[in-house]
């Protein structure tokens, strides 16, 4: 007590008491927060379990998609297709089993790939009583009754599966007895792929336990149940849980607590239903453990805070003591420093007497500091004002007005404007933005004149949306008529599809209505006028381009006959146009034809597929919006390609050019240069470069790049090599340079080209 009375007005005492008060206050606050946090912790753990269920569904969906791609690729293996054809024609005695061996080697390579997590991939050839997988071939009875023995999947079951109409079938998990050295039993999920009415099918035996461990976790962390879209249970991780004990979820339910467990349901992008469960005892244990940790942390934090308060108080007080000693020229110790200066100063000054003296010494500095701070604040305020003014210039929508608009009651219509600029008229991005802003203001003006309660704004780059409340059918009709008249006057510069939604009940339905209008816009006809769309329509099927028609087109291009080539192309696109194809559907179809034309040009012009004219016209086709524009785009491409083909045919008679093509065709993967070729042909580099340009119309580097890209496209379409390996095989040691050159020639990345080729082949085969 005596120490407190002596030091109660000292800086050290004040700081120490302040620290202790803050520590006590924060301690009470911590206890209060802990109690509140403890009450909400269970819900947080439940939300975490829900997120885990969603992540599990996403990982499994991506995994099953990889399995589909694997089966699709193996099904179209050239050796397997050829072997099956020979079995069909000549029977087992006339078939070339070397091709079956090659197919087995390909299956073995994929089956041992840890990415797929499959026990085996089995090819079931029912008509020849033959099946083979990674371990070799055998009869169907041996493969399905003995090697993969399971009472639920007999040979007759596999035959029935072959007769089904589904292409991809995921079957329930079952325990298979594997005939091996250890005679092991594994839980496998059969994943079947075939085309309807075909004579063979592929069965991927998925190691479901390995996949579950990778995507969900090990046993003891809860249960995982997979169900198909028909409600059939495909996999139950915990066999002790009966299917009848699984609760039924309503359409909007994602979590149910039943019989001491939490169940979480998620529907994956693959259509499967994923149900995970967590015992409530596990959540209780987590809460208890967390409580112990939090109490321990609190105790340690409190002790450290007390220690830090004492140490910091002394450290803060020490420089003040030294400062006072220097100012007062006192060196006699702490007792003298704690004496007040005089009664008047002590009474009129602070309760901490050390500051009374310091305040007198630094008053001038404080005044200067306040002056500087005031000036900085004024400058900062001016700078902020300038920044805000510039930001306000870019705001096209009154956010408060829009929020009030959506919060108000009443049903409303949505009018969606999809603006498509015609490339030959407006190309500059700034010009397009200017036109969009002009149209936004014009639409808002017309809408406001026709409907009293309206709001117009821009969502995407070339999309404008108007929301109309209380609009009658007559008002809406007059508005659309005025809008169409305005747009049609400028149809040479841009085309617009206008989608009109039915009445929307409230603000919650805006998102769904907006996305339906975007789909509706993609179904518009190819027309050179503004189209007003009210409801979706049935689109025609994609035409099938037969091999014979493709061969005719290839022959016409090879002969340089652009007239015959255009007749074939116009026959394809004309029939599809007459059938009423939508703009998005027609764009996809013409893109597929463009890819085929480019591939034909690569074969007919080896080393020249990067010719700038061909690439230019190919890009022009992708920017077409009407049937006449598509005709013109294809005609430009075909004319340029036939011209190059005729010119090349005339130049191949030159012996130097023939030798030049012979060298780059066989040595494109090496580090070729013009100097190397000039040495081989006994010509100077300058003369050879000019000669090649004169005879072929292209430079040496364009020829070399073209043939390399042609080989790269071939490897991407026919092999499973990664992009880095392919770049090395075609002569590029820098993958960045390869990617840049590939995109320049094909207008897409290597990965996108491979994906587009797979989708195209699948559609053609169907």
PDB file of N, CA, C and O in Angstrom, residues 75 181 256 339 409 450 661 698-699:
ATOM      1  N   UNK A  75     -12.585 -46.930 -76.809  1.00  0.00           N
ATOM      2  CA  UNK A  75     -13.596 -47.505 -77.691  1.00  0.00           C
ATOM      3  C   UNK A  75     -13.287 -47.213 -79.155  1.00  0.00           C
ATOM      4  O   UNK A  75     -13.581 -48.014 -80.036  1.00  0.00           O
ATOM      5  N   UNK A 181      -2.482 -64.126 -57.609  1.00  0.00           N
ATOM      6  CA  UNK A 181      -1.594 -64.882 -56.739  1.00  0.00           C
ATOM      7  C   UNK A 181      -2.085 -64.874 -55.300  1.00  0.00           C
ATOM      8  O   UNK A 181      -1.959 -65.847 -54.567  1.00  0.00           O
ATOM      9  N   UNK A 256     -30.173 -33.158 -43.103  1.00  0.00           N
ATOM     10  CA  UNK A 256     -31.166 -33.765 -42.210  1.00  0.00           C
ATOM     11  C   UNK A 256     -30.415 -34.420 -41.063  1.00  0.00           C
ATOM     12  O   UNK A 256     -29.390 -35.087 -41.267  1.00  0.00           O
ATOM     13  N   UNK A 339       9.425  13.628  -7.061  1.00  0.00           N
ATOM     14  CA  UNK A 339       8.951  14.822  -6.374  1.00  0.00           C
ATOM     15  C   UNK A 339       8.337  15.780  -7.396  1.00  0.00           C
ATOM     16  O   UNK A 339       8.904  16.024  -8.450  1.00  0.00           O
ATOM     17  N   UNK A 409     -42.854  -3.697 -54.645  1.00  0.00           N
ATOM     18  CA  UNK A 409     -43.726  -4.816 -55.018  1.00  0.00           C
ATOM     19  C   UNK A 409     -44.234  -4.637 -56.444  1.00  0.00           C
ATOM     20  O   UNK A 409     -44.149  -3.562 -57.032  1.00  0.00           O
ATOM     21  N   UNK A 450     -42.773   5.104 -72.731  1.00  0.00           N
ATOM     22  CA  UNK A 450     -43.859   4.136 -72.931  1.00  0.00           C
ATOM     23  C   UNK A 450     -44.378   3.566 -71.620  1.00  0.00           C
ATOM     24  O   UNK A 450     -45.567   3.286 -71.483  1.00  0.00           O
ATOM     25  N   UNK A 661      10.945 -29.271-100.379  1.00  0.00           N
ATOM     26  CA  UNK A 661       9.836 -29.876 -99.649  1.00  0.00           C
ATOM     27  C   UNK A 661      10.220 -31.238 -99.071  1.00  0.00           C
ATOM     28  O   UNK A 661       9.771 -31.617 -97.982  1.00  0.00           O
ATOM     29  N   UNK A 698       5.508 -18.172-100.553  1.00  0.00           N
ATOM     30  CA  UNK A 698       5.674 -18.125 -99.104  1.00  0.00           C
ATOM     31  C   UNK A 698       7.151 -18.150 -98.751  1.00  0.00           C
ATOM     32  O   UNK A 698       7.970 -18.675 -99.515  1.00  0.00           O
ATOM     33  N   UNK A 699       7.494 -17.600 -97.567  1.00  0.00           N
ATOM     34  CA  UNK A 699       8.861 -17.627 -97.080  1.00  0.00           C
ATOM     35  C   UNK A 699       9.206 -18.993 -96.502  1.00  0.00           C
ATOM     36  O   UNK A 699       8.332 -19.817 -96.204  1.00  0.00           O
TER      37      UNK A 699
END
